Short mmCIF file of C-alpha atoms in Angstrom, two decimals:
data_model
loop_
_atom_site.label_atom_id
_atom_site.label_comp_id
_atom_site.label_asym_id
_atom_site.label_seq_id
_atom_site.Cartn_x
_atom_site.Cartn_y
_atom_site.Cartn_z
CA UNK A 1 -15.27 35.93 -19.63
CA UNK A 2 -17.55 35.27 -16.28
CA UNK A 3 -21.50 36.64 -16.56
CA UNK A 4 -23.03 36.22 -13.31
CA UNK A 5 -26.81 36.84 -12.67
CA UNK A 6 -29.59 37.15 -10.25
CA UNK A 7 -27.21 35.64 -7.91
CA UNK A 8 -28.92 35.18 -4.01
CA UNK A 9 -26.78 33.91 -1.10
CA UNK A 10 -28.03 33.62 2.68
CA UNK A 11 -26.86 31.82 5.56
CA UNK A 12 -29.16 30.73 7.74
CA UNK A 13 -31.95 33.69 7.54
CA UNK A 14 -29.55 36.31 6.94
CA UNK A 15 -29.08 37.32 3.38
CA UNK A 16 -25.55 38.12 2.07
CA UNK A 17 -25.86 38.78 -1.50
CA UNK A 18 -28.92 39.90 -3.04
CA UNK A 19 -29.42 39.84 -6.90
CA UNK A 20 -26.18 40.55 -8.19
CA UNK A 21 -25.67 40.43 -12.06
CA UNK A 22 -22.27 41.73 -13.58
CA UNK A 23 -19.89 40.53 -16.46
CA UNK A 24 -15.88 40.36 -16.13
CA UNK A 25 -14.00 40.87 -18.98
CA UNK A 26 -10.62 39.10 -20.03
CA UNK A 27 -7.58 40.79 -20.21
CA UNK A 28 -9.43 43.34 -17.60
CA UNK A 29 -8.72 43.64 -14.25
CA UNK A 30 -12.10 43.30 -12.30
CA UNK A 31 -12.12 44.46 -8.60
CA UNK A 32 -14.76 43.71 -6.35
CA UNK A 33 -14.47 46.36 -3.84
CA UNK A 34 -16.36 47.39 -0.35
CA UNK A 35 -16.68 47.29 3.32
CA UNK A 36 -15.73 44.35 5.59
CA UNK A 37 -18.94 42.37 5.67
CA UNK A 38 -20.18 43.51 2.00
CA UNK A 39 -19.76 39.79 0.86
CA UNK A 40 -17.36 40.48 -1.16
CA UNK A 41 -15.24 37.25 -0.17
CA UNK A 42 -18.62 35.24 -0.27
CA UNK A 43 -19.12 36.37 -3.90
CA UNK A 44 -15.54 35.14 -4.81
CA UNK A 45 -16.18 31.77 -3.23
CA UNK A 46 -19.22 31.41 -5.42
CA UNK A 47 -17.91 32.45 -8.40
CA UNK A 48 -14.91 29.44 -7.73
CA UNK A 49 -17.54 26.96 -6.63
CA UNK A 50 -16.49 26.83 -3.05
CA UNK A 51 -20.03 27.33 -1.85
CA UNK A 52 -23.06 27.30 -3.88
CA UNK A 53 -25.88 30.21 -4.59
CA UNK A 54 -29.26 29.58 -3.12
CA UNK A 55 -30.46 31.43 -6.69
CA UNK A 56 -28.98 32.55 -10.04
CA UNK A 57 -26.18 31.49 -12.53
CA UNK A 58 -23.01 31.63 -13.15
CA UNK A 59 -21.10 31.24 -16.53
CA UNK A 60 -17.81 31.16 -17.79
CA UNK A 61 -18.03 31.84 -21.25
CA UNK A 62 -21.18 30.34 -21.60
CA UNK A 63 -20.73 27.19 -20.17
CA UNK A 64 -23.02 26.89 -16.98
CA UNK A 65 -20.81 26.62 -14.11
CA UNK A 66 -23.16 25.59 -11.21
CA UNK A 67 -24.91 22.40 -13.82
CA UNK A 68 -21.07 21.09 -14.57
CA UNK A 69 -20.72 17.73 -13.46
CA UNK A 70 -17.97 16.92 -11.09
CA UNK A 71 -15.48 15.85 -13.71
CA UNK A 72 -16.14 18.36 -15.69
CA UNK A 73 -15.83 21.05 -12.86
CA UNK A 74 -12.41 20.06 -11.91
CA UNK A 75 -11.40 20.16 -15.79
CA UNK A 76 -12.51 23.56 -15.67
CA UNK A 77 -10.98 24.58 -12.61
CA UNK A 78 -7.44 23.49 -14.27
CA UNK A 79 -8.10 26.63 -15.91
CA UNK A 80 -8.34 28.59 -13.08
CA UNK A 81 -5.77 30.53 -10.86
CA UNK A 82 -5.93 31.84 -7.53
CA UNK A 83 -4.31 34.16 -5.36
CA UNK A 84 -5.61 33.46 -1.29
CA UNK A 85 -5.30 36.11 1.13
CA UNK A 86 -2.97 33.91 3.20
CA UNK A 87 -1.30 32.81 0.11
CA UNK A 88 -1.86 28.84 1.21
CA UNK A 89 1.15 27.78 0.17
CA UNK A 90 1.81 24.22 1.44
CA UNK A 91 4.35 24.71 4.05
CA UNK A 92 5.87 21.42 4.13
CA UNK A 93 6.58 21.54 0.42
CA UNK A 94 9.80 24.15 -1.02
CA UNK A 95 8.72 27.16 -3.23
CA UNK A 96 9.75 25.04 -6.44
CA UNK A 97 7.55 21.97 -4.94
CA UNK A 98 4.88 24.52 -4.08
CA UNK A 99 4.76 25.66 -7.82
CA UNK A 100 5.31 22.49 -9.63
CA UNK A 101 2.12 20.77 -7.66
CA UNK A 102 -0.28 21.57 -10.42
CA UNK A 103 2.31 20.50 -12.95
CA UNK A 104 3.11 16.96 -10.94
CA UNK A 105 -0.75 16.47 -10.87
CA UNK A 106 -2.16 17.07 -14.03
CA UNK A 107 0.54 17.17 -17.07
CA UNK A 108 3.19 14.45 -18.23
CA UNK A 109 5.73 17.02 -18.29
CA UNK A 110 9.28 15.66 -17.99
CA UNK A 111 11.31 16.79 -14.81
CA UNK A 112 13.23 19.26 -16.95
CA UNK A 113 9.99 20.78 -18.99
CA UNK A 114 8.38 20.90 -15.26
CA UNK A 115 11.31 22.51 -13.90
CA UNK A 116 11.63 25.18 -16.66
CA UNK A 117 8.25 26.16 -16.47
CA UNK A 118 8.56 26.54 -12.61
CA UNK A 119 11.51 29.22 -13.51
CA UNK A 120 10.10 30.72 -15.90
CA UNK A 121 6.87 31.65 -13.56
CA UNK A 122 9.53 32.56 -10.65
CA UNK A 123 11.17 34.84 -13.06
CA UNK A 124 7.92 36.28 -14.07
CA UNK A 125 7.29 37.35 -10.34
CA UNK A 126 10.93 38.44 -10.06
CA UNK A 127 11.93 35.62 -7.42
CA UNK A 128 14.66 33.64 -9.28
CA UNK A 129 16.58 31.18 -7.49
CA UNK A 130 14.61 30.79 -4.25
CA UNK A 131 13.60 27.44 -5.44
CA UNK A 132 14.64 25.51 -2.36
CA UNK A 133 13.13 27.64 0.28
CA UNK A 134 10.37 27.05 2.40
CA UNK A 135 7.12 29.59 2.50
CA UNK A 136 8.17 29.74 6.41
CA UNK A 137 11.62 31.52 5.28
CA UNK A 138 9.97 34.29 2.85
CA UNK A 139 8.49 37.54 3.66
CA UNK A 140 4.27 38.34 2.86
CA UNK A 141 5.20 39.88 -0.22
CA UNK A 142 7.23 37.26 -1.18
CA UNK A 143 4.87 34.39 -0.59
CA UNK A 144 1.99 36.57 -2.38
CA UNK A 145 4.53 36.59 -5.21
CA UNK A 146 4.99 32.71 -5.06
CA UNK A 147 1.55 32.14 -4.99
CA UNK A 148 0.78 34.31 -8.30
CA UNK A 149 3.54 31.90 -9.70
CA UNK A 150 1.41 28.92 -8.58
CA UNK A 151 -1.70 30.04 -9.78
CA UNK A 152 -0.49 31.12 -13.05
CA UNK A 153 1.97 27.84 -13.75
CA UNK A 154 -0.96 26.21 -15.83
CA UNK A 155 -1.66 29.06 -17.99
CA UNK A 156 -5.19 29.70 -16.46
CA UNK A 157 -7.86 31.60 -18.35
CA UNK A 158 -9.34 33.31 -15.19
CA UNK A 159 -7.18 34.46 -12.07
CA UNK A 160 -8.83 34.86 -8.91
CA UNK A 161 -7.29 37.25 -6.19
CA UNK A 162 -8.71 37.36 -2.80
CA UNK A 163 -7.22 40.30 -0.81
CA UNK A 164 -3.99 40.57 -2.70
CA UNK A 165 -2.22 43.41 -0.60
CA UNK A 166 -3.76 42.59 2.92
CA UNK A 167 -0.57 42.81 5.41
CA UNK A 168 1.71 44.20 2.71
CA UNK A 169 3.05 47.56 2.76
CA UNK A 170 2.02 50.36 0.28
CA UNK A 171 5.29 49.72 -2.20
CA UNK A 172 4.93 45.91 -2.15
CA UNK A 173 1.46 46.51 -2.71
CA UNK A 174 1.84 48.39 -6.01
CA UNK A 175 4.54 45.95 -7.09
CA UNK A 176 1.70 43.02 -6.53
CA UNK A 177 -0.97 45.29 -8.21
CA UNK A 178 1.45 46.06 -11.31
CA UNK A 179 2.35 42.06 -11.51
CA UNK A 180 -1.57 41.10 -11.64
CA UNK A 181 -2.52 43.71 -14.13
CA UNK A 182 0.51 42.78 -16.31
CA UNK A 183 -0.06 39.24 -16.12
CA UNK A 184 -3.78 39.45 -16.97
CA UNK A 185 -2.89 41.62 -20.03
CA UNK A 186 0.00 39.22 -21.05
CA UNK A 187 -2.18 36.17 -20.92
CA UNK A 188 -5.47 37.67 -21.64
CA UNK A 189 -7.03 36.58 -18.62
CA UNK A 190 -10.32 37.25 -16.90
CA UNK A 191 -8.90 38.62 -13.78
CA UNK A 192 -11.52 39.00 -10.42
CA UNK A 193 -9.40 40.74 -7.28
CA UNK A 194 -11.41 41.14 -4.04
CA UNK A 195 -10.21 44.42 -2.32
CA UNK A 196 -10.69 47.21 -0.12
CA UNK A 197 -7.46 48.60 -0.92
CA UNK A 198 -8.25 52.22 -2.32
CA UNK A 199 -4.48 52.33 -3.84
CA UNK A 200 -5.23 49.17 -6.00
CA UNK A 201 -8.39 50.59 -7.05
CA UNK A 202 -7.10 53.44 -8.35
CA UNK A 203 -3.92 51.57 -10.06
CA UNK A 204 -5.72 48.59 -11.74
CA UNK A 205 -9.24 48.96 -11.91
CA UNK A 206 -10.65 48.42 -15.07
CA UNK A 207 -13.70 47.42 -13.96
CA UNK A 208 -14.96 48.18 -10.42
CA UNK A 209 -17.87 46.79 -8.49
CA UNK A 210 -18.72 48.11 -5.37
CA UNK A 211 -20.75 45.80 -3.05
CA UNK A 212 -22.79 47.37 -0.27
CA UNK A 213 -25.25 45.28 2.40
CA UNK A 214 -25.01 42.68 -0.19
CA UNK A 215 -25.88 44.80 -3.23
CA UNK A 216 -24.06 45.94 -6.29
CA UNK A 217 -24.38 49.87 -5.70
CA UNK A 218 -22.14 51.48 -8.19
CA UNK A 219 -20.04 49.97 -10.98
CA UNK A 220 -17.54 51.99 -13.37
CA UNK A 221 -14.15 52.38 -13.87
CA UNK A 222 -10.83 53.71 -11.78
CA UNK A 223 -11.24 57.04 -14.05
CA UNK A 224 -15.04 57.34 -13.27
CA UNK A 225 -14.64 56.65 -9.40
CA UNK A 226 -13.74 60.60 -8.85
CA UNK A 227 -16.41 62.06 -11.08
CA UNK A 228 -19.46 59.77 -9.69
CA UNK A 229 -21.59 61.51 -7.34
CA UNK A 230 -22.71 57.97 -5.63
CA UNK A 231 -22.92 58.95 -1.80
CA UNK A 232 -21.76 55.41 -0.56
CA UNK A 233 -18.96 55.29 -3.15
CA UNK A 234 -17.56 58.52 -1.83
CA UNK A 235 -18.06 57.39 1.86
CA UNK A 236 -16.17 54.13 1.20
CA UNK A 237 -13.22 55.89 -0.73
CA UNK A 238 -12.83 58.79 1.70
CA UNK A 239 -12.89 56.70 4.82
CA UNK A 240 -9.61 57.92 6.30
CA UNK A 241 -9.82 61.00 7.71
CA UNK A 242 -6.48 61.63 5.66
CA UNK A 243 -8.08 61.30 2.67
CA UNK A 244 -10.90 63.51 3.79
CA UNK A 245 -8.57 66.31 4.55
CA UNK A 246 -6.75 66.02 1.33
CA UNK A 247 -10.59 66.05 -0.57
CA UNK A 248 -11.85 69.17 1.65
CA UNK A 249 -8.51 70.71 0.62
CA UNK A 250 -8.51 70.53 -2.79
CA UNK A 251 -12.33 71.39 -2.75
CA UNK A 252 -11.36 74.26 -1.15
CA UNK A 253 -9.13 75.25 -3.77
CA UNK A 254 -11.30 74.88 -6.29
CA UNK A 255 -10.92 71.33 -7.52
CA UNK A 256 -13.81 69.17 -8.21
CA UNK A 257 -13.50 65.83 -6.42
CA UNK B 1 -31.96 14.88 17.91
CA UNK B 2 -28.58 12.89 18.99
CA UNK B 3 -29.91 10.04 16.25
CA UNK B 4 -30.73 12.71 13.82
CA UNK B 5 -27.12 14.21 14.31
CA UNK B 6 -25.47 10.80 14.58
CA UNK B 7 -27.19 9.78 10.83
CA UNK B 8 -26.00 13.27 9.44
CA UNK B 9 -22.50 12.54 10.47
CA UNK B 10 -23.07 8.85 9.17
CA UNK B 11 -24.49 10.19 6.02
CA UNK B 12 -21.78 12.69 5.18
CA UNK B 13 -18.84 10.34 6.48
CA UNK B 14 -20.19 7.90 3.82
CA UNK B 15 -20.44 10.72 1.37
CA UNK B 16 -16.64 11.41 1.91
CA UNK B 17 -15.75 8.04 1.60
CA UNK B 18 -17.32 7.87 -1.64
CA UNK B 19 -15.56 10.66 -2.92
CA UNK B 20 -12.26 9.84 -1.12
CA UNK B 21 -12.36 6.31 -3.62
CA UNK B 22 -12.92 7.65 -6.61
CA UNK B 23 -10.24 7.57 -9.44
CA UNK B 24 -7.29 9.61 -8.80
CA UNK B 25 -6.20 12.35 -11.12
CA UNK B 26 -2.22 10.98 -11.75
CA UNK B 27 -1.88 7.46 -10.14
CA UNK B 28 2.10 8.45 -9.27
CA UNK B 29 1.23 11.08 -6.97
CA UNK B 30 -1.21 9.00 -4.69
CA UNK B 31 1.40 6.05 -5.15
CA UNK B 32 4.16 8.34 -3.73
CA UNK B 33 1.71 9.70 -0.76
CA UNK B 34 1.10 5.99 -0.14
CA UNK B 35 4.75 5.33 0.24
CA UNK B 36 5.01 8.47 2.34
CA UNK B 37 2.28 7.52 4.79
CA UNK B 38 3.29 3.88 5.41
CA UNK B 39 6.33 5.51 6.32
CA UNK B 40 5.35 7.85 8.81
CA UNK B 41 2.75 5.35 9.86
CA UNK B 42 4.71 2.39 10.15
CA UNK B 43 8.24 3.36 10.88
CA UNK B 44 6.72 6.08 13.18
CA UNK B 45 4.92 4.10 15.22
CA UNK B 46 7.53 0.91 15.87
CA UNK B 47 8.97 2.01 19.18
CA UNK B 48 5.44 2.71 20.96
CA UNK B 49 4.19 -0.77 19.66
CA UNK B 50 7.15 -2.28 20.51
CA UNK B 51 7.09 -0.81 23.96
CA UNK B 52 3.42 -1.58 24.96
CA UNK B 53 3.26 -4.66 23.14
CA UNK B 54 6.05 -6.00 25.47
CA UNK B 55 4.87 -5.03 28.46
CA UNK B 56 1.17 -6.09 27.37
CA UNK B 57 2.93 -9.64 27.34
CA UNK B 58 4.68 -9.25 30.35
CA UNK B 59 1.50 -8.17 31.96
CA UNK B 60 -0.38 -11.08 30.58
CA UNK B 61 1.98 -14.00 31.89
CA UNK B 62 2.37 -12.76 35.09
CA UNK B 63 -1.60 -11.86 35.60
CA UNK B 64 -2.04 -15.51 34.15
CA UNK B 65 0.58 -17.37 36.45
CA UNK B 66 -0.97 -15.92 39.41
CA UNK B 67 -4.77 -16.98 38.50
CA UNK B 68 -2.62 -20.57 38.15
CA UNK B 69 -1.27 -20.47 41.43
CA UNK B 70 -2.68 -23.12 43.85
CA UNK B 71 -4.52 -25.04 40.83
CA UNK B 72 -3.90 -27.93 38.84
CA UNK B 73 -3.71 -26.44 35.49
CA UNK B 74 -0.05 -26.68 34.00
CA UNK B 75 2.26 -24.16 34.07
CA UNK B 76 3.12 -24.58 30.50
CA UNK B 77 -0.55 -23.12 29.88
CA UNK B 78 0.98 -19.40 30.62
CA UNK B 79 2.60 -19.47 26.79
CA UNK B 80 -0.59 -21.28 25.55
CA UNK B 81 -2.69 -18.40 27.40
CA UNK B 82 -0.24 -15.42 26.11
CA UNK B 83 -0.29 -16.94 22.85
CA UNK B 84 -3.76 -16.79 22.41
CA UNK B 85 -4.76 -13.93 24.27
CA UNK B 86 -2.27 -11.85 21.94
CA UNK B 87 -3.08 -13.27 18.66
CA UNK B 88 -6.98 -13.03 19.28
CA UNK B 89 -7.40 -9.75 21.44
CA UNK B 90 -4.46 -7.99 22.69
CA UNK B 91 -2.30 -7.34 19.57
CA UNK B 92 -4.81 -6.11 17.14
CA UNK B 93 -6.90 -4.51 19.82
CA UNK B 94 -4.41 -2.48 21.81
CA UNK B 95 -2.17 -1.75 19.00
CA UNK B 96 -5.21 -0.01 16.97
CA UNK B 97 -6.37 2.03 20.20
CA UNK B 98 -2.60 3.09 20.96
CA UNK B 99 -2.37 3.90 16.96
CA UNK B 100 -5.86 5.82 16.78
CA UNK B 101 -4.18 8.08 19.48
CA UNK B 102 -0.77 8.57 17.67
CA UNK B 103 -1.87 8.50 14.34
CA UNK B 104 -5.51 9.39 14.35
CA UNK B 105 -4.96 12.69 15.97
CA UNK B 106 -1.88 13.42 13.85
CA UNK B 107 -4.27 12.87 10.72
CA UNK B 108 -6.99 14.61 12.08
CA UNK B 109 -4.94 17.75 13.05
CA UNK B 110 -2.87 17.41 9.99
CA UNK B 111 -5.73 17.74 7.38
CA UNK B 112 -7.84 19.94 9.84
CA UNK B 113 -4.62 22.37 9.75
CA UNK B 114 -4.89 22.38 5.88
CA UNK B 115 -8.27 23.32 5.86
CA UNK B 116 -7.78 25.96 8.13
CA UNK B 117 -4.93 27.39 6.05
CA UNK B 118 -6.98 27.31 3.03
CA UNK B 119 -4.84 24.24 1.49
CA UNK B 120 -7.84 22.43 0.67
CA UNK B 121 -9.66 25.36 -0.82
CA UNK B 122 -6.27 25.96 -3.17
CA UNK B 123 -6.32 22.31 -3.99
CA UNK B 124 -10.12 22.23 -4.73
CA UNK B 125 -9.60 25.48 -6.82
CA UNK B 126 -6.55 23.64 -8.96
CA UNK B 127 -9.13 20.70 -9.92
CA UNK B 128 -7.84 18.42 -7.21
CA UNK B 129 -9.91 15.88 -5.66
CA UNK B 130 -9.11 16.57 -2.24
CA UNK B 131 -11.28 13.91 -0.47
CA UNK B 132 -9.45 11.39 -2.70
CA UNK B 133 -5.66 12.99 -2.53
CA UNK B 134 -5.69 13.86 1.06
CA UNK B 135 -7.85 10.45 2.46
CA UNK B 136 -7.27 7.56 0.37
CA UNK B 137 -3.52 7.48 0.61
CA UNK B 138 -3.43 7.69 4.38
CA UNK B 139 -6.24 4.78 4.58
CA UNK B 140 -4.70 2.53 2.03
CA UNK B 141 -1.34 2.93 3.57
CA UNK B 142 -3.13 2.00 6.99
CA UNK B 143 -4.83 -1.01 5.74
CA UNK B 144 -1.35 -2.29 4.72
CA UNK B 145 1.23 -1.28 7.49
CA UNK B 146 -1.24 -1.71 10.16
CA UNK B 147 -1.60 -5.43 9.79
CA UNK B 148 2.31 -5.80 9.69
CA UNK B 149 2.61 -3.77 13.11
CA UNK B 150 -0.42 -5.75 14.54
CA UNK B 151 1.83 -9.19 13.66
CA UNK B 152 4.89 -7.63 15.05
CA UNK B 153 3.36 -6.55 18.13
CA UNK B 154 1.92 -10.10 18.38
CA UNK B 155 5.63 -11.40 18.48
CA UNK B 156 6.89 -8.64 20.67
CA UNK B 157 4.03 -9.77 23.14
CA UNK B 158 4.83 -13.37 23.13
CA UNK B 159 8.24 -12.59 23.75
CA UNK B 160 7.31 -9.87 26.63
CA UNK B 161 5.32 -12.74 28.09
CA UNK B 162 8.41 -15.16 28.06
CA UNK B 163 10.63 -12.21 29.44
CA UNK B 164 8.52 -11.50 32.36
CA UNK B 165 7.76 -15.59 33.01
CA UNK B 166 11.17 -17.65 32.10
CA UNK B 167 13.33 -15.57 33.56
CA UNK B 168 11.45 -15.00 36.63
CA UNK B 169 11.35 -18.66 37.33
CA UNK B 170 7.42 -18.78 36.91
CA UNK B 171 7.88 -21.45 34.17
CA UNK B 172 10.90 -23.06 32.28
CA UNK B 173 11.62 -21.93 28.65
CA UNK B 174 10.97 -25.32 27.41
CA UNK B 175 7.34 -25.45 29.19
CA UNK B 176 6.82 -21.91 27.62
CA UNK B 177 7.78 -22.97 24.29
CA UNK B 178 5.26 -26.21 24.42
CA UNK B 179 2.62 -23.96 25.45
CA UNK B 180 3.10 -21.72 22.85
CA UNK B 181 2.87 -24.64 20.36
CA UNK B 182 0.02 -26.21 22.10
CA UNK B 183 -4.03 -26.25 20.65
CA UNK B 184 -2.82 -23.96 17.67
CA UNK B 185 -5.59 -22.69 15.46
CA UNK B 186 -4.23 -20.93 12.51
CA UNK B 187 -7.81 -19.22 12.04
CA UNK B 188 -6.82 -17.11 15.00
CA UNK B 189 -4.43 -15.61 12.88
CA UNK B 190 -7.03 -15.17 10.19
CA UNK B 191 -9.03 -13.27 12.77
CA UNK B 192 -6.18 -10.86 13.82
CA UNK B 193 -5.64 -9.75 10.33
CA UNK B 194 -9.25 -9.22 9.79
CA UNK B 195 -9.78 -7.36 12.79
CA UNK B 196 -6.25 -5.45 12.11
CA UNK B 197 -7.35 -4.67 8.84
CA UNK B 198 -11.10 -3.38 10.20
CA UNK B 199 -9.48 -1.25 13.06
CA UNK B 200 -6.89 0.25 10.53
CA UNK B 201 -9.69 1.54 8.27
CA UNK B 202 -11.88 2.33 10.82
CA UNK B 203 -9.54 4.81 12.71
CA UNK B 204 -7.99 6.50 9.57
CA UNK B 205 -11.23 6.92 7.80
CA UNK B 206 -12.87 8.57 10.94
CA UNK B 207 -9.91 10.49 11.88
CA UNK B 208 -9.92 11.78 8.43
CA UNK B 209 -13.19 12.56 8.31
CA UNK B 210 -12.95 14.88 11.40
CA UNK B 211 -10.10 16.75 10.19
CA UNK B 212 -11.53 17.41 7.14
CA UNK B 213 -15.08 18.79 8.18
CA UNK B 214 -13.32 21.04 10.63
CA UNK B 215 -14.97 24.61 11.21
CA UNK B 216 -13.40 27.37 12.77
CA UNK B 217 -10.28 28.00 14.97
CA UNK B 218 -7.79 26.19 17.05
CA UNK B 219 -10.26 25.45 19.64
CA UNK B 220 -12.15 23.42 17.09
CA UNK B 221 -9.22 21.75 15.59
CA UNK B 222 -8.26 20.57 19.12
CA UNK B 223 -11.73 19.18 19.69
CA UNK B 224 -11.48 17.42 16.11
CA UNK B 225 -8.23 15.61 17.10
CA UNK B 226 -9.76 14.73 20.40
CA UNK B 227 -13.25 13.51 18.75
CA UNK B 228 -11.09 11.58 16.15
CA UNK B 229 -9.52 9.71 19.20
CA UNK B 230 -12.60 8.96 20.98
CA UNK B 231 -14.50 7.91 18.20
CA UNK B 232 -12.18 5.95 16.79
CA UNK B 233 -11.34 4.00 20.08
CA UNK B 234 -15.60 3.62 20.58
CA UNK B 235 -15.75 2.36 16.70
CA UNK B 236 -12.86 -0.03 17.32
CA UNK B 237 -14.21 -1.46 20.06
CA UNK B 238 -17.67 -1.83 18.42
CA UNK B 239 -16.08 -3.25 15.79
CA UNK B 240 -13.85 -5.89 17.76
CA UNK B 241 -17.08 -7.28 19.48
CA UNK B 242 -18.90 -7.67 15.92
CA UNK B 243 -16.28 -9.31 14.65
CA UNK B 244 -16.16 -11.69 17.59
CA UNK B 245 -19.47 -12.29 16.98
CA UNK B 246 -19.27 -13.02 13.51
CA UNK B 247 -16.31 -14.76 13.39
CA UNK B 248 -16.18 -17.16 16.46
#
């Protein structure tokens, strides 16, 4: 479980996050949603320790993340996997070498054991047999799946995904969403996804946090979204004209949305 | 304001170097990276070092022969001056200035590109000490391989002096060799290696610092690469002066 309380972050005189408190449960896909500039990426970077907050606390299973010494922080980070928006695969390494990198760096497994582990992860993301390919030879969706394979290769307890669907078609996005959800349940991971993709929210949103101007303005699950009367949430969900027309048509036919 | 900025950079540079030389997570991974870097820096720079040294030796011989023309200084002094100029100054300094342009800008671009593509963030989140993994092998490889390159440069440069002066009739081969063997001080070779070690450390660590701290896009990456070369060159020349003052 990850718990944050009273997080405040500003860049210069511009506050980006104001008094953010939340809990992210294991085995659930926790989504942080909001418009561009709402502070989603900053919050995710704070959670993984790439930047530090001005105020507030972050707990990983009751361990105060911000008070950890460098060595302990590195040990904790070995339990963290992250899927980056641009996948962040190392260009000069093959798919196998990319996924094997954390194993090479942190484990004493034999070559065969590492190879087996890599193949298991590739199989889990349905990409068997692409071990020798380079990231540049893969499509965006495949790169994302390799990114997920690399993120889970050390069996992490925490998985962070920064815009996992950006640049992908709706069908591939769905595959990625389902993959992340399944892996989260299988490994009982605490998964936090930063997205503005409404399909993802409605598919995998066990716990959804809406950020607006640096503050949490709504929290609930995917089933509670439609019944909520939060104006900002509705503005965000029905931002697309197509969805607005769909909503108006549904309302005029007697449905409550 | 400028001094405050300089001190800020110096502080950040020292902290980065402190992190870079901390205990590796896995020695074998670092060892492999050191070997790869030694190959890239050493083999990759051999041709340019060879060409530049050859011409520097040749030019030194011809320039000195021109200076000697009409004087009572014996011709064999050409060999002596080529040797000492090469060992004391030209081989370590010119080689490292050239390597700052070739190797330094390459390192700054490589690490800066990794920063921009979030590779460094990805490694940090895995638990890798990125300062150590990305910088330490490069610096270690450079301080091992650059003195060897400098020694090769010194031999080639003396060879360049021979080629430029003996076949052209400025002096005989025997006189050139006699010059090479006159007034030899082994201490000068020691000084050459001290210089090459210090310059190797400076050019790689400064370049890595520039790349590691890149913020922004491709224009900033280009600036970092340029800064790596310019600052390394200035620091090499400053260190050259200080070593000369201390060791002579």
